[in-house]
């Protein structure tokens, strides 16, 4: 079970957890977009990457920190803070 709150319209497509880092690939049915959420239970850091039409969902799912860095996203956010990063 993921620690990131999943909006009620979101459908989980994939999930993985390694060393306290949980990564979830979501399809948001209502607005028809895909995102990847990341939650680090050790630090409380979390962020979400909203995928662009041309992006590979599985690549973002497997390499979310690289995609966050490429977008200039400050992913050092504590619990209670949440940042969406558009492509």
mmCIF file of N, CA and C in Angstrom:
data_model
loop_
_atom_site.group_PDB
_atom_site.id
_atom_site.type_symbol
_atom_site.label_atom_id
_atom_site.label_comp_id
_atom_site.label_asym_id
_atom_site.label_seq_id
_atom_site.Cartn_x
_atom_site.Cartn_y
_atom_site.Cartn_z
ATOM 1 N N UNK A 1 0.848 -1.191 0.000
ATOM 2 C CA UNK A 1 0.000 0.000 0.000
ATOM 3 C C UNK A 1 0.883 1.240 0.000
ATOM 4 N N UNK A 2 0.541 2.198 -0.798
ATOM 5 C CA UNK A 2 1.338 3.413 -0.930
ATOM 6 C C UNK A 2 1.001 4.433 0.159
ATOM 7 N N UNK A 3 1.985 5.219 0.553
ATOM 8 C CA UNK A 3 1.792 6.249 1.567
ATOM 9 C C UNK A 3 1.336 7.568 0.962
ATOM 10 N N UNK A 4 1.479 7.713 -0.339
ATOM 11 C CA UNK A 4 1.054 8.932 -1.009
ATOM 12 C C UNK A 4 -0.449 8.862 -1.174
ATOM 13 N N UNK A 5 -1.137 9.943 -0.834
ATOM 14 C CA UNK A 5 -2.584 9.976 -0.983
ATOM 15 C C UNK A 5 -2.933 9.947 -2.463
ATOM 16 N N UNK A 6 -3.744 8.993 -2.852
ATOM 17 C CA UNK A 6 -4.145 8.844 -4.235
ATOM 18 C C UNK A 6 -5.518 9.469 -4.431
ATOM 19 N N UNK A 7 -5.626 10.435 -5.348
ATOM 20 C CA UNK A 7 -6.938 11.030 -5.599
ATOM 21 C C UNK A 7 -7.944 9.953 -5.998
ATOM 22 N N UNK A 8 -9.210 10.154 -5.669
ATOM 23 C CA UNK A 8 -10.225 9.131 -5.900
ATOM 24 C C UNK A 8 -10.413 8.805 -7.378
ATOM 25 N N UNK A 9 -10.095 9.732 -8.271
ATOM 26 C CA UNK A 9 -10.259 9.453 -9.696
ATOM 27 C C UNK A 9 -9.028 8.782 -10.294
ATOM 28 N N UNK A 10 -7.974 8.594 -9.512
ATOM 29 C CA UNK A 10 -6.734 8.030 -10.034
ATOM 30 C C UNK A 10 -6.745 6.510 -9.934
ATOM 31 N N UNK A 11 -6.238 5.903 -10.972
ATOM 32 C CA UNK A 11 -6.132 4.448 -11.009
ATOM 33 C C UNK A 11 -4.655 4.068 -10.991
ATOM 34 N N UNK A 12 -4.271 3.230 -10.050
ATOM 35 C CA UNK A 12 -2.877 2.798 -9.943
ATOM 36 C C UNK A 12 -2.563 1.821 -11.066
ATOM 37 N N UNK A 13 -1.548 2.168 -11.873
ATOM 38 C CA UNK A 13 -1.126 1.322 -12.980
ATOM 39 C C UNK A 13 0.088 0.484 -12.618
ATOM 40 N N UNK A 14 0.948 1.019 -11.747
ATOM 41 C CA UNK A 14 2.146 0.295 -11.318
ATOM 42 C C UNK A 14 2.614 0.879 -9.988
ATOM 43 N N UNK A 15 3.262 0.038 -9.199
ATOM 44 C CA UNK A 15 3.789 0.455 -7.905
ATOM 45 C C UNK A 15 5.063 -0.319 -7.629
ATOM 46 N N UNK A 16 6.025 0.375 -7.018
ATOM 47 C CA UNK A 16 7.243 -0.289 -6.558
ATOM 48 C C UNK A 16 7.739 0.419 -5.316
ATOM 49 N N UNK A 17 8.424 -0.325 -4.461
ATOM 50 C CA UNK A 17 9.000 0.238 -3.238
ATOM 51 C C UNK A 17 10.366 -0.374 -3.029
ATOM 52 N N UNK A 18 11.341 0.490 -2.764
ATOM 53 C CA UNK A 18 12.707 0.063 -2.507
ATOM 54 C C UNK A 18 13.313 0.957 -1.445
ATOM 55 N N UNK A 19 13.774 0.351 -0.368
ATOM 56 C CA UNK A 19 14.484 1.069 0.690
ATOM 57 C C UNK A 19 13.717 2.306 1.171
ATOM 58 N N UNK A 20 12.414 2.163 1.332
ATOM 59 C CA UNK A 20 11.605 3.258 1.856
ATOM 60 C C UNK A 20 11.109 4.249 0.830
ATOM 61 N N UNK A 21 11.499 4.093 -0.435
ATOM 62 C CA UNK A 21 11.041 4.989 -1.500
ATOM 63 C C UNK A 21 9.927 4.276 -2.269
ATOM 64 N N UNK A 22 8.746 4.893 -2.287
ATOM 65 C CA UNK A 22 7.584 4.332 -2.966
ATOM 66 C C UNK A 22 7.295 5.142 -4.224
ATOM 67 N N UNK A 23 7.174 4.448 -5.346
ATOM 68 C CA UNK A 23 6.920 5.096 -6.630
ATOM 69 C C UNK A 23 5.633 4.501 -7.204
ATOM 70 N N UNK A 24 4.707 5.376 -7.586
ATOM 71 C CA UNK A 24 3.418 4.927 -8.104
ATOM 72 C C UNK A 24 3.132 5.600 -9.439
ATOM 73 N N UNK A 25 2.723 4.805 -10.406
ATOM 74 C CA UNK A 25 2.301 5.301 -11.707
ATOM 75 C C UNK A 25 0.774 5.361 -11.685
ATOM 76 N N UNK A 26 0.228 6.535 -11.936
ATOM 77 C CA UNK A 26 -1.218 6.750 -11.831
ATOM 78 C C UNK A 26 -1.811 7.280 -13.128
ATOM 79 N N UNK A 27 -3.018 6.828 -13.436
ATOM 80 C CA UNK A 27 -3.813 7.403 -14.517
ATOM 81 C C UNK A 27 -4.980 8.119 -13.858
ATOM 82 N N UNK A 28 -5.095 9.411 -14.119
ATOM 83 C CA UNK A 28 -6.166 10.233 -13.568
ATOM 84 C C UNK A 28 -7.304 10.258 -14.587
ATOM 85 N N UNK A 29 -8.306 9.446 -14.335
ATOM 86 C CA UNK A 29 -9.389 9.223 -15.294
ATOM 87 C C UNK A 29 -10.167 10.490 -15.618
ATOM 88 N N UNK A 30 -10.500 11.257 -14.609
ATOM 89 C CA UNK A 30 -11.359 12.429 -14.803
ATOM 90 C C UNK A 30 -10.729 13.448 -15.757
ATOM 91 N N UNK A 31 -9.433 13.712 -15.584
ATOM 92 C CA UNK A 31 -8.739 14.696 -16.422
ATOM 93 C C UNK A 31 -7.888 14.053 -17.509
ATOM 94 N N UNK A 32 -7.874 12.726 -17.549
ATOM 95 C CA UNK A 32 -7.150 11.939 -18.554
ATOM 96 C C UNK A 32 -5.677 12.323 -18.688
ATOM 97 N N UNK A 33 -4.951 12.173 -17.592
ATOM 98 C CA UNK A 33 -3.503 12.353 -17.637
ATOM 99 C C UNK A 33 -2.838 11.305 -16.757
ATOM 100 N N UNK A 34 -1.548 11.137 -16.971
ATOM 101 C CA UNK A 34 -0.760 10.149 -16.229
ATOM 102 C C UNK A 34 0.277 10.894 -15.400
ATOM 103 N N UNK A 35 0.514 10.389 -14.184
ATOM 104 C CA UNK A 35 1.538 10.987 -13.331
ATOM 105 C C UNK A 35 2.287 9.890 -12.577
ATOM 106 N N UNK A 36 3.435 10.274 -12.066
ATOM 107 C CA UNK A 36 4.233 9.399 -11.206
ATOM 108 C C UNK A 36 4.421 10.122 -9.887
ATOM 109 N N UNK A 37 4.049 9.456 -8.787
ATOM 110 C CA UNK A 37 4.260 10.023 -7.464
ATOM 111 C C UNK A 37 5.410 9.298 -6.795
ATOM 112 N N UNK A 38 6.174 10.050 -6.013
ATOM 113 C CA UNK A 38 7.308 9.497 -5.283
ATOM 114 C C UNK A 38 7.184 9.926 -3.831
ATOM 115 N N UNK A 39 7.348 8.971 -2.927
ATOM 116 C CA UNK A 39 7.328 9.252 -1.496
ATOM 117 C C UNK A 39 8.490 8.525 -0.845
ATOM 118 N N UNK A 40 9.332 9.270 -0.117
ATOM 119 C CA UNK A 40 10.459 8.704 0.621
ATOM 120 C C UNK A 40 10.067 8.691 2.098
ATOM 121 N N UNK A 41 9.775 7.520 2.620
ATOM 122 C CA UNK A 41 9.310 7.420 4.006
ATOM 123 C C UNK A 41 10.405 7.744 5.019
ATOM 124 N N UNK A 42 11.660 7.672 4.614
ATOM 125 C CA UNK A 42 12.761 7.998 5.531
ATOM 126 C C UNK A 42 12.898 9.504 5.753
ATOM 127 N N UNK A 43 12.664 10.277 4.707
ATOM 128 C CA UNK A 43 12.856 11.733 4.796
ATOM 129 C C UNK A 43 11.539 12.499 4.816
ATOM 130 N N UNK A 44 10.455 11.842 4.409
ATOM 131 C CA UNK A 44 9.172 12.519 4.309
ATOM 132 C C UNK A 44 9.027 13.309 3.023
ATOM 133 N N UNK A 45 10.001 13.221 2.132
ATOM 134 C CA UNK A 45 9.958 13.954 0.871
ATOM 135 C C UNK A 45 8.994 13.282 -0.095
ATOM 136 N N UNK A 46 8.275 14.111 -0.853
ATOM 137 C CA UNK A 46 7.333 13.599 -1.850
ATOM 138 C C UNK A 46 7.218 14.586 -3.001
ATOM 139 N N UNK A 47 6.926 14.055 -4.170
ATOM 140 C CA UNK A 47 6.648 14.888 -5.329
ATOM 141 C C UNK A 47 5.858 14.087 -6.345
ATOM 142 N N UNK A 48 5.298 14.805 -7.312
ATOM 143 C CA UNK A 48 4.549 14.167 -8.388
ATOM 144 C C UNK A 48 4.996 14.760 -9.711
ATOM 145 N N UNK A 49 5.203 13.897 -10.685
ATOM 146 C CA UNK A 49 5.569 14.307 -12.038
ATOM 147 C C UNK A 49 4.382 14.028 -12.957
ATOM 148 N N UNK A 50 3.865 15.060 -13.602
ATOM 149 C CA UNK A 50 2.793 14.910 -14.574
ATOM 150 C C UNK A 50 3.448 14.696 -15.930
ATOM 151 N N UNK A 51 3.085 13.619 -16.592
ATOM 152 C CA UNK A 51 3.737 13.265 -17.843
ATOM 153 C C UNK A 51 3.201 14.047 -19.022
ATOM 154 N N UNK A 52 4.112 14.395 -19.915
ATOM 155 C CA UNK A 52 3.781 15.031 -21.182
ATOM 156 C C UNK A 52 3.378 13.930 -22.158
ATOM 157 N N UNK A 53 2.648 14.270 -23.194
ATOM 158 C CA UNK A 53 2.182 13.277 -24.165
ATOM 159 C C UNK A 53 3.321 12.467 -24.771
ATOM 160 N N UNK A 54 4.471 13.060 -24.984
ATOM 161 C CA UNK A 54 5.573 12.363 -25.630
ATOM 162 C C UNK A 54 6.470 11.566 -24.701
ATOM 163 N N UNK A 55 6.229 11.624 -23.395
ATOM 164 C CA UNK A 55 7.099 10.932 -22.443
ATOM 165 C C UNK A 55 6.701 9.474 -22.266
ATOM 166 N N UNK A 56 7.691 8.659 -22.014
ATOM 167 C CA UNK A 56 7.462 7.254 -21.712
ATOM 168 C C UNK A 56 7.090 7.118 -20.237
ATOM 169 N N UNK A 57 5.882 6.645 -19.971
ATOM 170 C CA UNK A 57 5.418 6.493 -18.595
ATOM 171 C C UNK A 57 6.329 5.554 -17.810
ATOM 172 N N UNK A 58 6.765 4.479 -18.437
ATOM 173 C CA UNK A 58 7.613 3.517 -17.726
ATOM 174 C C UNK A 58 9.008 4.081 -17.471
ATOM 175 N N UNK A 59 9.510 4.921 -18.355
ATOM 176 C CA UNK A 59 10.812 5.538 -18.118
ATOM 177 C C UNK A 59 10.741 6.491 -16.924
ATOM 178 N N UNK A 60 9.684 7.296 -16.859
ATOM 179 C CA UNK A 60 9.512 8.199 -15.720
ATOM 180 C C UNK A 60 9.293 7.387 -14.438
ATOM 181 N N UNK A 61 8.524 6.315 -14.519
ATOM 182 C CA UNK A 61 8.279 5.439 -13.374
ATOM 183 C C UNK A 61 9.583 4.846 -12.838
ATOM 184 N N UNK A 62 10.457 4.411 -13.728
ATOM 185 C CA UNK A 62 11.714 3.780 -13.305
ATOM 186 C C UNK A 62 12.809 4.782 -12.952
ATOM 187 N N UNK A 63 12.722 6.009 -13.433
ATOM 188 C CA UNK A 63 13.763 7.012 -13.196
ATOM 189 C C UNK A 63 13.168 8.366 -12.789
ATOM 190 N N UNK A 64 12.330 8.409 -11.760
ATOM 191 C CA UNK A 64 11.654 9.669 -11.423
ATOM 192 C C UNK A 64 12.598 10.772 -10.963
ATOM 193 N N UNK A 65 13.674 10.417 -10.257
ATOM 194 C CA UNK A 65 14.602 11.456 -9.790
ATOM 195 C C UNK A 65 15.342 12.101 -10.949
ATOM 196 N N UNK A 66 15.687 11.338 -11.953
ATOM 197 C CA UNK A 66 16.343 11.900 -13.141
ATOM 198 C C UNK A 66 15.392 12.849 -13.869
ATOM 199 N N UNK A 67 14.137 12.460 -13.993
ATOM 200 C CA UNK A 67 13.152 13.315 -14.663
ATOM 201 C C UNK A 67 12.865 14.564 -13.836
ATOM 202 N N UNK A 68 12.836 14.424 -12.517
ATOM 203 C CA UNK A 68 12.627 15.592 -11.648
ATOM 204 C C UNK A 68 13.781 16.576 -11.799
ATOM 205 N N UNK A 69 15.007 16.064 -11.819
ATOM 206 C CA UNK A 69 16.182 16.925 -11.965
ATOM 207 C C UNK A 69 16.181 17.620 -13.327
ATOM 208 N N UNK A 70 15.815 16.885 -14.372
ATOM 209 C CA UNK A 70 15.770 17.464 -15.723
ATOM 210 C C UNK A 70 14.771 18.610 -15.795
ATOM 211 N N UNK A 71 13.690 18.506 -15.036
ATOM 212 C CA UNK A 71 12.656 19.547 -15.021
ATOM 213 C C UNK A 71 12.982 20.686 -14.061
ATOM 214 N N UNK A 72 14.047 20.533 -13.285
ATOM 215 C CA UNK A 72 14.405 21.571 -12.323
ATOM 216 C C UNK A 72 13.533 21.546 -11.084
ATOM 217 N N UNK A 73 12.918 20.409 -10.809
ATOM 218 C CA UNK A 73 12.023 20.267 -9.661
ATOM 219 C C UNK A 73 12.816 20.127 -8.367
ATOM 220 N N UNK A 74 12.456 20.916 -7.376
ATOM 221 C CA UNK A 74 13.040 20.767 -6.046
ATOM 222 C C UNK A 74 12.256 19.681 -5.337
ATOM 223 N N UNK A 75 12.751 18.457 -5.386
ATOM 224 C CA UNK A 75 12.005 17.343 -4.818
ATOM 225 C C UNK A 75 12.322 17.107 -3.346
ATOM 226 N N UNK A 76 12.989 18.039 -2.701
ATOM 227 C CA UNK A 76 13.282 17.921 -1.269
ATOM 228 C C UNK A 76 12.158 18.562 -0.463
ATOM 229 N N UNK A 77 10.940 18.017 -0.606
ATOM 230 C CA UNK A 77 9.776 18.536 0.083
ATOM 231 C C UNK A 77 9.411 17.610 1.232
ATOM 232 N N UNK A 78 9.012 18.168 2.330
ATOM 233 C CA UNK A 78 8.625 17.391 3.510
ATOM 234 C C UNK A 78 7.152 17.010 3.441
ATOM 235 N N UNK A 79 6.756 16.078 4.271
ATOM 236 C CA UNK A 79 5.349 15.691 4.344
ATOM 237 C C UNK A 79 4.487 16.925 4.554
ATOM 238 N N UNK A 80 3.356 16.937 3.920
ATOM 239 C CA UNK A 80 2.458 18.080 4.021
ATOM 240 C C UNK A 80 2.659 19.062 2.881
ATOM 241 N N UNK A 81 3.849 19.038 2.268
ATOM 242 C CA UNK A 81 4.115 19.860 1.090
ATOM 243 C C UNK A 81 4.004 18.937 -0.108
ATOM 244 N N UNK A 82 3.529 19.445 -1.198
ATOM 245 C CA UNK A 82 3.374 18.598 -2.383
ATOM 246 C C UNK A 82 3.557 19.481 -3.597
ATOM 247 N N UNK A 83 4.397 19.064 -4.510
ATOM 248 C CA UNK A 83 4.653 19.863 -5.700
ATOM 249 C C UNK A 83 4.360 19.035 -6.935
ATOM 250 N N UNK A 84 3.616 19.616 -7.850
ATOM 251 C CA UNK A 84 3.356 18.987 -9.143
ATOM 252 C C UNK A 84 4.336 19.551 -10.149
ATOM 253 N N UNK A 85 4.896 18.695 -10.959
ATOM 254 C CA UNK A 85 5.843 19.156 -11.959
ATOM 255 C C UNK A 85 5.327 18.781 -13.344
ATOM 256 N N UNK A 86 4.937 19.771 -14.090
ATOM 257 C CA UNK A 86 4.498 19.529 -15.463
ATOM 258 C C UNK A 86 5.716 19.304 -16.341
ATOM 259 N N UNK A 87 5.507 18.617 -17.413
ATOM 260 C CA UNK A 87 6.618 18.316 -18.338
ATOM 261 C C UNK A 87 7.088 19.570 -19.031
#
